[in-house]
Short mmCIF file of C-alpha atoms in Angstrom, two decimals:
data_model
loop_
_atom_site.label_atom_id
_atom_site.label_comp_id
_atom_site.label_asym_id
_atom_site.label_seq_id
_atom_site.Cartn_x
_atom_site.Cartn_y
_atom_site.Cartn_z
CA LYS A 4 48.19 -0.93 0.38
CA GLN A 5 48.90 0.56 -2.74
CA GLU A 6 48.34 4.46 -3.10
CA VAL A 7 48.53 6.23 -6.20
CA THR A 8 48.87 10.24 -6.10
CA GLN A 9 48.63 12.62 -8.99
CA ILE A 10 50.13 16.49 -8.74
CA PRO A 11 48.86 19.08 -9.53
CA ALA A 12 45.35 18.43 -8.77
CA ALA A 13 44.23 21.25 -11.42
CA LEU A 14 46.72 22.88 -14.05
CA SER A 15 45.07 25.92 -16.31
CA VAL A 16 47.75 27.01 -19.04
CA PRO A 17 48.08 28.86 -22.36
CA GLU A 18 48.10 27.16 -25.75
CA GLY A 19 51.57 25.77 -26.74
CA GLU A 20 53.22 25.19 -23.19
CA ASN A 21 55.11 22.03 -22.71
CA LEU A 22 53.62 20.25 -19.55
CA VAL A 23 54.63 17.74 -17.07
CA LEU A 24 52.16 15.73 -14.96
CA ASN A 25 53.35 13.88 -11.89
CA CYS A 26 52.11 10.32 -10.76
CA SER A 27 53.74 8.72 -7.70
CA PHE A 28 52.76 5.56 -6.06
CA THR A 29 53.96 3.63 -2.61
CA ASP A 30 54.35 0.26 -3.48
CA SER A 31 57.06 -0.17 -6.47
CA ALA A 32 56.10 -3.66 -6.88
CA ILE A 33 54.06 -3.05 -9.91
CA TYR A 34 53.64 -5.33 -12.97
CA ASN A 35 52.51 -2.05 -15.55
CA LEU A 36 51.63 1.61 -15.26
CA GLN A 37 48.97 3.23 -17.84
CA TRP A 38 48.02 6.74 -18.66
CA PHE A 39 44.62 7.52 -19.38
CA ARG A 40 42.72 10.65 -20.46
CA GLN A 41 38.88 11.39 -19.37
CA ASP A 42 36.54 13.87 -20.73
CA PRO A 43 33.99 15.12 -18.59
CA GLY A 44 31.20 12.28 -17.99
CA LYS A 45 33.10 10.15 -20.73
CA GLY A 46 35.20 7.18 -20.66
CA LEU A 47 38.44 6.48 -20.32
CA THR A 48 41.25 6.76 -23.46
CA SER A 49 44.14 4.67 -22.86
CA LEU A 50 47.22 7.10 -23.73
CA LEU A 51 50.45 5.16 -23.08
CA LEU A 52 51.04 1.73 -21.18
CA ILE A 53 54.72 1.43 -19.60
CA GLN A 54 55.50 -2.08 -18.49
CA SER A 55 57.57 -2.48 -15.31
CA SER A 56 60.89 -2.99 -17.07
CA GLN A 57 60.61 -0.01 -19.11
CA ARG A 58 62.14 3.61 -18.90
CA GLU A 59 59.31 5.17 -21.07
CA GLN A 60 57.17 5.34 -23.64
CA THR A 61 56.12 7.55 -26.37
CA SER A 62 53.25 8.64 -28.48
CA GLY A 63 53.09 11.64 -30.71
CA ARG A 64 53.08 14.72 -28.54
CA LEU A 65 52.88 12.31 -25.15
CA ASN A 66 55.80 11.03 -23.43
CA ALA A 67 55.53 9.01 -20.05
CA SER A 68 58.48 7.99 -18.39
CA LEU A 69 58.73 5.35 -15.29
CA ASP A 70 61.16 5.19 -12.68
CA LYS A 71 59.79 2.34 -10.59
CA SER A 72 62.27 2.25 -7.57
CA SER A 73 61.38 5.84 -6.64
CA GLY A 74 57.64 5.14 -7.13
CA ARG A 75 57.38 7.81 -10.07
CA SER A 76 55.91 8.54 -13.34
CA THR A 77 55.64 11.52 -15.26
CA LEU A 78 53.54 12.44 -18.63
CA TYR A 79 55.13 15.07 -20.50
CA ILE A 80 52.84 16.86 -23.05
CA ALA A 81 54.48 18.77 -25.78
CA ALA A 82 52.82 22.01 -27.39
CA SER A 83 49.86 22.14 -25.55
CA GLN A 84 46.41 22.66 -27.52
CA PRO A 85 42.92 23.46 -26.28
CA GLY A 86 41.87 19.96 -27.39
CA ASP A 87 44.44 18.37 -24.34
CA SER A 88 42.10 19.67 -22.07
CA ALA A 89 40.67 17.08 -19.93
CA THR A 90 41.31 15.07 -16.86
CA TYR A 91 44.72 12.77 -16.61
CA LEU A 92 44.92 9.56 -14.74
CA CYS A 93 47.47 7.46 -14.07
CA ALA A 94 46.99 3.80 -12.50
CA VAL A 95 49.07 1.06 -11.74
CA LYS A 96 48.71 -2.53 -11.65
CA GLY A 97 50.10 -4.77 -9.44
CA GLY A 98 50.08 -9.01 -9.28
CA THR A 99 46.19 -9.05 -9.11
CA ASP A 100 43.96 -7.72 -12.14
CA LYS A 101 42.86 -4.19 -10.92
CA LEU A 102 44.06 -0.96 -11.72
CA ILE A 103 44.56 1.47 -9.13
CA PHE A 104 44.02 4.90 -10.01
CA GLY A 105 45.14 8.38 -9.01
CA THR A 106 42.76 10.96 -8.22
CA GLY A 107 43.79 12.42 -11.70
CA THR A 108 44.84 16.08 -13.17
CA ARG A 109 42.25 18.67 -14.15
CA LEU A 110 44.17 20.23 -17.22
CA GLN A 111 42.47 23.08 -19.15
CA VAL A 112 44.47 24.65 -21.95
CA PHE A 113 43.33 28.20 -23.00
CA PRO A 114 43.91 29.99 -26.57
CA ALA B 3 39.40 -0.45 -34.89
CA ALA B 4 36.69 -2.16 -32.67
CA GLY B 5 36.17 -0.49 -29.33
CA VAL B 6 34.53 -2.13 -26.23
CA ILE B 7 30.96 -1.77 -26.33
CA GLN B 8 28.69 -1.26 -23.40
CA SER B 9 25.09 -1.14 -22.94
CA PRO B 10 22.84 0.76 -22.06
CA ARG B 11 24.65 3.90 -22.07
CA HIS B 12 22.06 5.33 -19.59
CA LEU B 13 19.79 3.85 -16.84
CA ILE B 14 17.43 5.19 -14.40
CA LYS B 15 16.04 3.06 -11.77
CA GLU B 16 14.27 3.27 -8.61
CA LYS B 17 15.49 2.16 -5.17
CA ARG B 18 14.97 -1.57 -4.58
CA GLU B 19 14.91 -2.28 -8.37
CA THR B 20 17.61 -4.51 -10.22
CA ALA B 21 19.64 -3.22 -13.15
CA THR B 22 21.85 -5.47 -15.71
CA LEU B 23 24.80 -3.98 -17.47
CA LYS B 24 26.08 -5.53 -20.68
CA CYS B 25 29.59 -5.38 -22.04
CA TYR B 26 30.98 -6.57 -25.46
CA PRO B 27 34.79 -6.74 -25.02
CA ILE B 28 37.38 -6.08 -28.29
CA PRO B 29 37.24 -9.01 -30.40
CA ARG B 30 39.91 -11.47 -29.36
CA HIS B 31 40.09 -10.07 -25.97
CA ASP B 32 39.25 -13.02 -23.22
CA THR B 33 39.64 -10.82 -19.82
CA VAL B 34 37.08 -8.58 -18.75
CA TYR B 35 37.16 -5.82 -16.18
CA TRP B 36 34.17 -3.86 -14.18
CA TYR B 37 35.05 -0.82 -12.58
CA GLN B 38 32.83 2.09 -10.62
CA GLN B 39 33.32 5.49 -10.83
CA GLY B 40 31.28 7.83 -8.34
CA PRO B 41 30.98 11.46 -8.93
CA GLY B 42 34.18 13.22 -8.64
CA GLN B 43 35.85 9.83 -7.77
CA ASP B 44 38.62 7.68 -9.34
CA PRO B 45 37.54 4.52 -10.51
CA GLN B 46 37.18 1.61 -8.38
CA PHE B 47 37.88 -1.73 -9.59
CA LEU B 48 34.71 -4.33 -8.89
CA ILE B 49 35.44 -7.50 -10.37
CA SER B 50 37.28 -9.41 -13.47
CA PHE B 51 37.02 -12.35 -15.62
CA TYR B 52 39.43 -14.25 -17.74
CA GLU B 53 38.45 -17.07 -19.93
CA LYS B 54 34.84 -17.20 -18.83
CA MET B 55 36.06 -17.67 -15.07
CA GLN B 56 36.09 -14.89 -12.22
CA SER B 57 39.67 -14.13 -11.91
CA ASP B 58 39.87 -11.28 -9.01
CA LYS B 59 37.43 -10.07 -7.04
CA GLY B 60 37.51 -6.06 -5.59
CA SER B 61 35.23 -3.84 -3.83
CA ILE B 62 31.93 -5.19 -5.27
CA PRO B 63 28.72 -5.22 -2.90
CA ASP B 64 27.07 -8.64 -2.10
CA ARG B 65 24.08 -7.22 -3.81
CA PHE B 66 26.22 -7.56 -7.42
CA SER B 67 26.89 -10.54 -9.40
CA ALA B 68 28.46 -10.77 -12.82
CA GLN B 69 29.56 -13.26 -15.44
CA GLN B 70 31.42 -13.88 -18.58
CA PHE B 71 29.68 -15.82 -21.08
CA SER B 72 30.97 -18.22 -23.98
CA ASP B 73 31.32 -15.32 -26.77
CA TYR B 74 33.14 -13.56 -24.02
CA HIS B 75 30.45 -10.85 -23.26
CA SER B 76 30.12 -10.05 -19.48
CA GLU B 77 26.97 -8.70 -17.71
CA LEU B 78 27.09 -6.90 -14.33
CA ASN B 79 23.88 -7.43 -12.63
CA MET B 80 22.63 -5.37 -9.66
CA SER B 81 20.05 -5.95 -7.19
CA SER B 82 18.12 -3.98 -4.33
CA LEU B 83 19.62 -0.79 -5.66
CA GLU B 84 20.98 2.04 -3.39
CA LEU B 85 21.07 5.62 -3.98
CA GLY B 86 24.73 5.30 -3.54
CA ASP B 87 25.03 2.92 -6.77
CA SER B 88 24.29 6.02 -8.92
CA ALA B 89 27.71 6.06 -10.78
CA LEU B 90 29.46 5.63 -14.16
CA TYR B 91 29.95 1.72 -14.74
CA PHE B 92 32.92 1.12 -16.93
CA CYS B 93 33.77 -2.17 -18.51
CA ALA B 94 37.31 -2.78 -19.73
CA SER B 95 39.01 -5.56 -22.09
CA SER B 96 42.51 -6.82 -22.30
CA PHE B 97 44.28 -9.67 -24.11
CA GLY B 98 45.69 -11.82 -21.31
CA ARG B 99 45.57 -11.26 -17.92
CA GLY B 100 49.28 -10.62 -17.46
CA GLY B 101 50.73 -7.00 -18.60
CA GLY B 102 48.10 -6.50 -21.04
CA GLU B 103 46.93 -2.95 -21.85
CA GLN B 104 43.17 -2.35 -20.63
CA PHE B 105 40.93 -0.57 -22.92
CA PHE B 106 37.77 0.91 -21.39
CA GLY B 107 34.35 1.58 -23.03
CA PRO B 108 32.40 4.60 -22.70
CA GLY B 109 30.49 3.62 -19.49
CA THR B 110 26.92 3.29 -18.33
CA ARG B 111 25.73 6.16 -16.16
CA LEU B 112 23.53 4.63 -13.56
CA THR B 113 20.92 7.05 -11.98
CA VAL B 114 19.04 5.58 -8.82
CA LEU B 115 16.29 7.45 -7.51
#
């Protein structure tokens, strides 16, 4: 059974710092991995999708890497801003339709 | 760009009542997914449809049913509601069933009293 873990569970940093959020999964037989952002009580915004054959994806200040063999992905946020404050979720897709989510990293960036 | 539309956004029901949640996928997306997110929890997969046929099933109670219509919109029907059904219900859509990116709607917040 696939299990997805995210570390740290919470993170509070001053504006301008570069951040690394970690995601690990137990079954390396994944199809793809998505990173999402969720604001309190709101929907999920897809940030990046990495296919199993890819090593990384970049979008603006965000860079996500994938090491499938070791069951790890990292989300790198450069020059963090207060508007980045949210919960960040990673989710893996195996051979079925469903995404299996981690429990998230709650990020707070203060001015 | 058009996003996934869900209605209603908020719903309050009494125990043992029924509820219907609607989802309108992104145009040209043929796959719809339903997820349930309880308070303080991560989203849990319920069910998915591809080209109007059920394609995968997760931890969906027997009291719940869903379908996808010819225009690709989907409805989640929930009967005999229980207090524990109170949650945020997300619909997501993608193009195809393979490695496609899933785009999520804003969710329907269901409160069962």
